[in-house]
Amino acid sequence: MRTPIALLMITMAGWSLSASAAQAAAEPQPEIQRPVGKAQSVGQVHTIRQIPEACVRLEGAFTGQASQPYRYHVTRTSEQCQPRARLVDYAKARPSEASGWKLNDVIRIPSAACPSQQAVVRVWRMPEASNAPAPDGQGQTRVYLEDAKKDIASGKVANARIPLYAAGMKLEGDACP
């Protein structure tokens, strides 16, 4: 015979499991699956993620300050790199699956000084259709110099749609004193 308290506990446990499952289902699964990163100490600048298509690297560091415990910035990988994608401002882009963005990666960086806190960087990707010219009668994609010069002069190349990336950071967990 089950007591009312036991039934209440079983019911509450079921609610808790269904709430966690609903929360997990609400967040889309990232295209790249990775484990939690190595714990980083305060002041140690580390690479969070490289986006070679956009010629950028995301770098971050725990600061040890209560007002801004973690900061990250974008660094260009090379002056010679020719980007095939663009990193845009996360706040302006406001990426979501509903607006066509895909969750590309979720990077979790724990703090070595405060194990209960971690920086979570979410990288979103907006895929675009290929800008490659249509294949010709022989099935080859060709770019002719005169046509390319005309496209550049008319601004067609400058307005070409390329894939976009947006990265946003959020601290999760409890702050340490």
Coordinates of N, CA and C in Angstrom, one line a residue:
M1 N 0.8 -1.2 0.0 CA 0.0 0.0 0.0 C 0.9 1.2 0.0
R2 N 0.6 2.2 -0.9 CA 1.4 3.4 -1.0 C 0.7 4.5 -0.1
T3 N 1.6 5.2 0.5 CA 1.1 6.3 1.3 C 0.9 7.6 0.4
P4 N 0.1 8.6 0.8 CA 0.0 9.8 0.0 C 1.3 10.5 -0.2
I5 N 2.2 10.5 0.8 CA 3.5 11.2 0.7 C 4.3 10.5 -0.4
A6 N 4.3 9.1 -0.4 CA 5.1 8.4 -1.4 C 4.5 8.7 -2.8
L7 N 3.2 8.7 -3.0 CA 2.6 9.1 -4.3 C 2.9 10.5 -4.7
L8 N 2.9 11.4 -3.7 CA 3.3 12.8 -4.0 C 4.7 12.9 -4.5
M9 N 5.6 12.1 -3.8 CA 7.0 12.2 -4.2 C 7.2 11.6 -5.6
I10 N 6.5 10.5 -5.9 CA 6.6 9.9 -7.3 C 6.1 10.8 -8.3
T11 N 4.9 11.5 -8.0 CA 4.4 12.4 -9.0 C 5.3 13.6 -9.2
M12 N 5.9 14.1 -8.1 CA 6.8 15.3 -8.3 C 8.1 14.9 -9.1
A13 N 8.6 13.6 -8.8 CA 9.7 13.1 -9.6 C 9.4 13.1 -11.1
G14 N 8.2 12.6 -11.4 CA 7.7 12.5 -12.8 C 7.6 13.9 -13.4
W15 N 7.1 14.9 -12.7 CA 7.1 16.3 -13.2 C 8.5 16.8 -13.4
S16 N 9.4 16.5 -12.5 CA 10.8 17.0 -12.6 C 11.4 16.4 -13.9
L17 N 11.2 15.1 -14.1 CA 11.8 14.5 -15.3 C 11.2 15.0 -16.6
S18 N 9.9 15.2 -16.6 CA 9.2 15.8 -17.8 C 9.6 17.2 -18.1
A19 N 9.8 18.0 -17.0 CA 10.3 19.4 -17.2 C 11.7 19.4 -17.7
S20 N 12.6 18.5 -17.2 CA 14.0 18.5 -17.8 C 14.0 18.1 -19.2
A21 N 13.1 17.1 -19.5 CA 13.1 16.6 -20.9 C 12.5 17.7 -21.8
A22 N 11.5 18.4 -21.4 CA 11.0 19.5 -22.2 C 12.0 20.6 -22.4
Q23 N 12.8 20.9 -21.3 CA 13.8 22.0 -21.5 C 14.9 21.5 -22.5
A24 N 15.3 20.2 -22.4 CA 16.3 19.7 -23.3 C 15.8 19.7 -24.7
A25 N 14.5 19.4 -24.9 CA 13.9 19.4 -26.2 C 13.8 20.8 -26.8
A26 N 13.6 21.8 -25.9 CA 13.5 23.1 -26.4 C 14.7 23.7 -27.0
E27 N 15.9 23.3 -26.5 CA 17.2 23.8 -27.1 C 17.5 22.9 -28.3
P28 N 17.8 23.4 -29.4 CA 18.2 22.6 -30.6 C 19.5 21.9 -30.3
Q29 N 19.7 20.8 -31.0 CA 21.0 20.1 -30.9 C 22.0 20.7 -31.8
P30 N 23.2 21.0 -31.3 CA 24.2 21.6 -32.2 C 24.7 20.6 -33.3
E31 N 25.1 21.2 -34.4 CA 25.7 20.4 -35.5 C 27.0 19.7 -35.1
I32 N 27.8 20.4 -34.2 CA 29.0 19.8 -33.7 C 28.8 19.4 -32.3
Q33 N 29.1 18.1 -31.9 CA 29.0 17.6 -30.6 C 30.4 17.6 -30.0
R34 N 30.5 18.2 -28.8 CA 31.8 18.2 -28.2 C 31.7 18.1 -26.7
P35 N 32.7 17.5 -26.0 CA 32.6 17.5 -24.5 C 32.9 18.8 -23.9
V36 N 32.7 18.9 -22.6 CA 33.0 20.1 -21.8 C 34.5 20.4 -22.0
G37 N 34.9 21.6 -22.2 CA 36.4 21.9 -22.3 C 37.2 21.8 -21.1
K38 N 38.5 22.0 -21.2 CA 39.4 22.0 -20.1 C 39.2 23.2 -19.2
A39 N 39.2 23.0 -17.9 CA 39.1 24.2 -17.0 C 40.2 25.2 -17.2
Q40 N 39.8 26.4 -17.2 CA 40.8 27.5 -17.5 C 41.0 28.4 -16.2
S41 N 42.2 28.8 -16.0 CA 42.5 29.6 -14.8 C 42.3 31.1 -15.1
V42 N 42.2 31.9 -14.1 CA 41.9 33.3 -14.2 C 43.1 33.9 -14.9
G43 N 42.8 34.8 -15.9 CA 43.8 35.5 -16.7 C 44.4 34.8 -17.8
Q44 N 44.1 33.5 -18.0 CA 44.7 32.7 -19.1 C 43.9 32.9 -20.3
V45 N 44.4 33.5 -21.3 CA 43.7 33.7 -22.6 C 43.8 32.4 -23.4
H46 N 42.6 31.9 -23.9 CA 42.6 30.6 -24.6 C 41.7 30.8 -25.8
T47 N 41.9 29.9 -26.8 CA 41.1 29.9 -28.0 C 39.9 29.1 -27.6
I48 N 38.7 29.7 -27.9 CA 37.4 29.0 -27.7 C 37.1 28.2 -28.9
R49 N 37.2 28.9 -30.1 CA 36.8 28.2 -31.3 C 37.4 29.0 -32.5
Q50 N 37.8 28.3 -33.6 CA 38.2 29.0 -34.8 C 37.1 28.8 -35.8
I51 N 36.8 29.9 -36.6 CA 35.9 29.8 -37.7 C 36.7 30.1 -38.9
P52 N 37.3 29.1 -39.6 CA 38.2 29.3 -40.7 C 37.5 30.0 -41.9
E53 N 36.2 29.7 -42.1 CA 35.5 30.3 -43.2 C 35.4 31.8 -43.1
A54 N 35.4 32.3 -41.9 CA 35.3 33.8 -41.6 C 36.6 34.4 -41.2
C55 N 37.7 33.5 -41.2 CA 39.1 34.0 -40.9 C 39.1 34.6 -39.5
V56 N 38.4 34.0 -38.6 CA 38.5 34.5 -37.2 C 38.7 33.4 -36.2
R57 N 39.1 33.9 -35.0 CA 39.3 33.0 -33.9 C 38.6 33.7 -32.7
L58 N 37.8 32.9 -31.9 CA 37.2 33.4 -30.7 C 38.2 33.1 -29.5
E59 N 38.6 34.1 -28.8 CA 39.4 34.0 -27.6 C 38.7 34.5 -26.4
G60 N 39.0 33.9 -25.2 CA 38.4 34.3 -24.0 C 39.3 34.1 -22.8
A61 N 38.9 34.6 -21.7 CA 39.6 34.5 -20.4 C 38.7 34.8 -19.3
F62 N 38.9 34.0 -18.2 CA 38.2 34.4 -16.9 C 38.9 35.5 -16.3
T63 N 38.2 36.5 -15.8 CA 38.8 37.7 -15.3 C 39.0 37.7 -13.8
G64 N 38.2 37.0 -13.1 CA 38.3 37.0 -11.6 C 37.5 38.2 -11.0
Q65 N 36.8 39.0 -11.8 CA 36.1 40.1 -11.4 C 34.6 39.7 -11.3
A66 N 33.9 40.2 -10.3 CA 32.5 39.8 -10.1 C 31.6 40.5 -11.2
S67 N 32.0 41.7 -11.6 CA 31.2 42.5 -12.5 C 31.2 41.8 -13.9
Q68 N 32.4 41.3 -14.3 CA 32.5 40.6 -15.6 C 33.4 39.5 -15.5
P69 N 32.9 38.3 -15.0 CA 33.8 37.2 -14.7 C 34.5 36.6 -15.9
Y70 N 33.9 36.7 -17.1 CA 34.5 36.2 -18.3 C 34.4 37.2 -19.5
R71 N 35.4 37.3 -20.3 CA 35.3 38.1 -21.4 C 35.8 37.4 -22.6
Y72 N 35.3 37.7 -23.8 CA 35.8 37.1 -25.0 C 35.8 38.1 -26.1
H73 N 36.7 37.9 -27.1 CA 36.8 38.8 -28.2 C 37.1 38.0 -29.5
V74 N 37.0 38.7 -30.6 CA 37.2 38.0 -31.9 C 38.6 38.5 -32.4
T75 N 39.4 37.6 -32.9 CA 40.7 37.9 -33.4 C 40.8 37.4 -34.9
R76 N 41.3 38.2 -35.8 CA 41.5 37.8 -37.2 C 42.6 36.8 -37.2
T77 N 42.5 35.7 -37.9 CA 43.5 34.7 -38.0 C 44.7 35.1 -38.8
S78 N 44.5 35.8 -39.9 CA 45.6 36.2 -40.8 C 45.1 37.3 -41.7
E79 N 46.0 38.2 -42.0 CA 45.7 39.3 -42.9 C 45.5 38.8 -44.4
Q80 N 46.2 37.7 -44.7 CA 46.1 37.1 -46.0 C 44.9 36.2 -46.2
C81 N 44.2 35.9 -45.2 CA 43.0 35.0 -45.3 C 41.9 35.7 -46.0
Q82 N 41.3 35.0 -46.9 CA 40.1 35.5 -47.7 C 38.9 34.9 -47.2
P83 N 38.0 35.6 -46.4 CA 36.8 35.0 -45.8 C 35.8 34.6 -46.8
R84 N 35.2 33.4 -46.5 CA 34.1 32.9 -47.3 C 32.8 32.9 -46.6
A85 N 32.9 33.5 -45.4 CA 31.7 33.7 -44.5 C 32.0 34.9 -43.6
R86 N 31.0 35.4 -42.9 CA 31.1 36.6 -42.1 C 30.6 36.4 -40.7
L87 N 31.3 36.9 -39.7 CA 30.8 36.8 -38.3 C 30.1 38.1 -38.1
V88 N 28.8 38.0 -37.6 CA 28.0 39.2 -37.4 C 27.7 39.3 -35.9
D89 N 27.3 40.5 -35.5 CA 27.0 40.8 -34.1 C 25.8 39.9 -33.6
Y90 N 26.0 39.2 -32.6 CA 25.0 38.3 -32.0 C 23.7 39.1 -31.6
A91 N 23.9 40.2 -31.0 CA 22.8 41.0 -30.5 C 21.9 41.5 -31.6
K92 N 22.5 41.9 -32.7 CA 21.8 42.4 -33.8 C 21.1 41.2 -34.6
A93 N 21.8 40.1 -34.8 CA 21.3 39.0 -35.6 C 20.2 38.3 -34.9
R94 N 20.3 38.2 -33.5 CA 19.3 37.4 -32.7 C 19.0 36.1 -33.4
P95 N 20.0 35.2 -33.5 CA 19.8 33.9 -34.2 C 18.8 33.0 -33.5
S96 N 18.0 32.3 -34.3 CA 17.1 31.3 -33.8 C 16.8 30.4 -35.0
E97 N 16.3 29.2 -34.6 CA 16.0 28.2 -35.7 C 14.8 28.8 -36.5
A98 N 13.9 29.5 -35.9 CA 12.7 30.0 -36.5 C 13.1 31.0 -37.6
S99 N 14.2 31.7 -37.5 CA 14.6 32.7 -38.5 C 15.7 32.1 -39.5
G100 N 15.8 30.8 -39.5 CA 16.7 30.1 -40.4 C 18.1 29.8 -40.0
W101 N 18.5 30.2 -38.8 CA 19.8 29.9 -38.3 C 19.9 28.5 -37.8
K102 N 21.1 27.9 -37.8 CA 21.3 26.6 -37.2 C 22.3 26.7 -36.1
L103 N 22.0 26.0 -35.0 CA 23.0 26.0 -33.9 C 24.1 25.1 -34.3
N104 N 25.3 25.7 -34.5 CA 26.4 25.1 -35.0 C 27.3 24.4 -34.0
D105 N 27.4 25.1 -32.8 CA 28.4 24.6 -31.8 C 28.0 25.2 -30.4
V106 N 28.2 24.4 -29.4 CA 28.1 24.9 -28.0 C 29.4 24.5 -27.3
I107 N 30.1 25.5 -26.9 CA 31.4 25.3 -26.2 C 31.3 25.7 -24.8
R108 N 31.6 24.7 -23.9 CA 31.5 25.0 -22.4 C 32.9 25.0 -21.9
I109 N 33.2 26.2 -21.2 CA 34.5 26.3 -20.6 C 34.4 26.5 -19.1
P110 N 34.8 25.5 -18.3 CA 34.7 25.7 -16.9 C 35.8 26.5 -16.3
S111 N 35.5 27.2 -15.2 CA 36.5 28.0 -14.5 C 37.3 27.1 -13.5
A112 N 38.6 27.1 -13.6 CA 39.4 26.4 -12.6 C 39.3 26.9 -11.2
A113 N 39.1 28.2 -11.1 CA 39.0 28.9 -9.8 C 37.7 28.7 -9.2
C114 N 36.6 28.5 -10.0 CA 35.3 28.4 -9.5 C 34.6 27.3 -10.3
P115 N 34.7 26.0 -9.9 CA 34.2 24.9 -10.7 C 32.7 24.9 -10.9
S116 N 31.9 25.7 -10.1 CA 30.5 25.7 -10.3 C 30.1 26.7 -11.4
Q117 N 31.0 27.4 -12.0 CA 30.7 28.4 -13.0 C 31.4 28.0 -14.3
Q118 N 30.7 28.2 -15.4 CA 31.3 28.0 -16.7 C 30.8 29.0 -17.7
A119 N 31.6 29.3 -18.7 CA 31.3 30.2 -19.8 C 30.7 29.3 -20.9
V120 N 29.6 29.6 -21.5 CA 29.0 28.8 -22.5 C 28.9 29.7 -23.8
V121 N 29.6 29.3 -24.8 CA 29.6 30.1 -26.1 C 28.8 29.3 -27.1
R122 N 27.8 29.9 -27.6 CA 26.9 29.3 -28.6 C 27.2 29.9 -30.0
V123 N 27.6 29.1 -31.0 CA 27.9 29.6 -32.3 C 26.8 29.1 -33.2
W124 N 26.2 30.1 -33.9 CA 25.1 29.9 -34.8 C 25.6 30.1 -36.2
R125 N 25.0 29.4 -37.2 CA 25.3 29.5 -38.6 C 24.1 29.7 -39.4
M126 N 24.2 30.7 -40.3 CA 23.1 30.9 -41.3 C 23.6 30.5 -42.6
P127 N 23.2 29.3 -43.1 CA 23.7 28.8 -44.4 C 23.1 29.6 -45.5
E128 N 23.8 29.8 -46.6 CA 23.3 30.5 -47.8 C 23.5 29.6 -49.0
A129 N 22.7 29.8 -50.0 CA 22.8 29.1 -51.2 C 24.2 29.4 -51.8
S130 N 24.7 28.4 -52.6 CA 26.0 28.6 -53.2 C 25.9 29.7 -54.2
N131 N 27.0 30.4 -54.3 CA 27.1 31.5 -55.2 C 27.9 31.1 -56.5
A132 N 28.1 29.8 -56.6 CA 28.9 29.3 -57.8 C 28.0 29.4 -59.0
P133 N 28.6 29.8 -60.1 CA 27.8 29.9 -61.3 C 27.3 28.5 -61.7
A134 N 26.2 28.5 -62.5 CA 25.6 27.2 -63.0 C 26.6 26.5 -63.9
P135 N 26.6 25.2 -63.9 CA 27.5 24.5 -64.8 C 27.1 24.7 -66.3
D136 N 28.1 24.7 -67.1 CA 27.8 24.9 -68.6 C 27.4 23.6 -69.2
G137 N 27.3 23.5 -70.5 CA 26.8 22.3 -71.2 C 27.7 21.1 -71.0
Q138 N 29.0 21.3 -70.6 CA 29.9 20.2 -70.4 C 29.9 19.8 -68.9
G139 N 29.1 20.4 -68.1 CA 29.0 20.1 -66.7 C 30.1 20.8 -65.9
Q140 N 30.8 21.7 -66.4 CA 31.9 22.4 -65.7 C 31.4 23.8 -65.3
T141 N 31.9 24.2 -64.1 CA 31.6 25.5 -63.6 C 32.8 26.4 -64.0
R142 N 32.5 27.4 -64.8 CA 33.6 28.3 -65.3 C 33.3 29.7 -65.0
V143 N 34.4 30.4 -64.8 CA 34.3 31.9 -64.5 C 35.2 32.5 -65.6
Y144 N 34.5 33.3 -66.4 CA 35.3 34.0 -67.5 C 35.7 35.4 -67.1
L145 N 36.9 35.8 -67.4 CA 37.5 37.0 -66.9 C 36.6 38.2 -67.2
E146 N 36.1 38.4 -68.4 CA 35.3 39.6 -68.8 C 34.0 39.6 -68.0
D147 N 33.4 38.4 -67.9 CA 32.1 38.3 -67.1 C 32.4 38.7 -65.7
A148 N 33.5 38.2 -65.1 CA 33.8 38.5 -63.7 C 34.0 40.0 -63.5
K149 N 34.7 40.6 -64.5 CA 35.0 42.1 -64.4 C 33.6 42.8 -64.4
K150 N 32.7 42.4 -65.3 CA 31.4 43.1 -65.3 C 30.6 42.9 -64.0
D151 N 30.7 41.7 -63.4 CA 30.0 41.4 -62.2 C 30.6 42.3 -61.1
I152 N 31.9 42.4 -61.0 CA 32.5 43.3 -60.0 C 32.1 44.7 -60.2
A153 N 32.1 45.2 -61.4 CA 31.8 46.6 -61.7 C 30.3 46.9 -61.3
S154 N 29.4 45.9 -61.6 CA 28.0 46.2 -61.3 C 27.7 46.0 -59.8
G155 N 28.6 45.5 -59.0 CA 28.4 45.3 -57.6 C 27.8 43.9 -57.3
K156 N 27.6 43.1 -58.3 CA 27.0 41.8 -58.1 C 27.8 40.9 -57.1
V157 N 29.2 41.0 -57.2 CA 30.0 40.2 -56.4 C 30.0 40.7 -54.9
A158 N 30.0 42.0 -54.8 CA 30.0 42.6 -53.4 C 28.7 42.3 -52.7
N159 N 27.6 42.1 -53.4 CA 26.3 41.8 -52.8 C 26.0 40.3 -52.7
A160 N 27.0 39.5 -53.1 CA 26.8 38.1 -53.0 C 26.5 37.6 -51.6
R161 N 25.6 36.7 -51.5 CA 25.2 36.2 -50.2 C 26.2 35.1 -49.8
I162 N 26.7 35.2 -48.6 CA 27.6 34.3 -48.0 C 27.1 33.8 -46.7
P163 N 27.6 32.6 -46.2 CA 27.2 32.1 -44.9 C 27.5 33.1 -43.8
L164 N 26.7 33.2 -42.8 CA 26.9 34.1 -41.7 C 27.1 33.2 -40.4
Y165 N 27.9 33.8 -39.5 CA 28.1 33.1 -38.2 C 27.8 34.2 -37.1
A166 N 27.3 33.8 -36.0 CA 27.1 34.7 -34.8 C 27.4 33.9 -33.6
A167 N 28.2 34.5 -32.7 CA 28.6 33.8 -31.5 C 28.1 34.7 -30.3
G168 N 27.5 34.0 -29.3 CA 27.1 34.7 -28.1 C 27.6 33.9 -26.9
M169 N 27.9 34.6 -25.8 CA 28.4 34.0 -24.6 C 27.5 34.3 -23.4
K170 N 27.4 33.3 -22.6 CA 26.5 33.4 -21.4 C 27.2 32.6 -20.3
L171 N 27.2 33.2 -19.1 CA 27.8 32.5 -17.9 C 26.7 31.6 -17.3
E172 N 27.0 30.4 -17.0 CA 26.1 29.5 -16.3 C 26.7 29.0 -15.0
G173 N 25.8 28.7 -14.1 CA 26.3 28.2 -12.8 C 26.3 29.3 -11.8
D174 N 26.7 28.9 -10.6 CA 26.8 29.8 -9.5 C 28.1 30.5 -9.4
A175 N 28.1 31.8 -9.1 CA 29.3 32.6 -8.9 C 30.0 32.2 -7.6
C176 N 31.3 32.2 -7.5 CA 32.0 31.9 -6.3 C 32.3 33.2 -5.5
P177 N 32.4 33.2 -4.2 CA 32.7 34.4 -3.5 C 34.1 34.9 -3.6

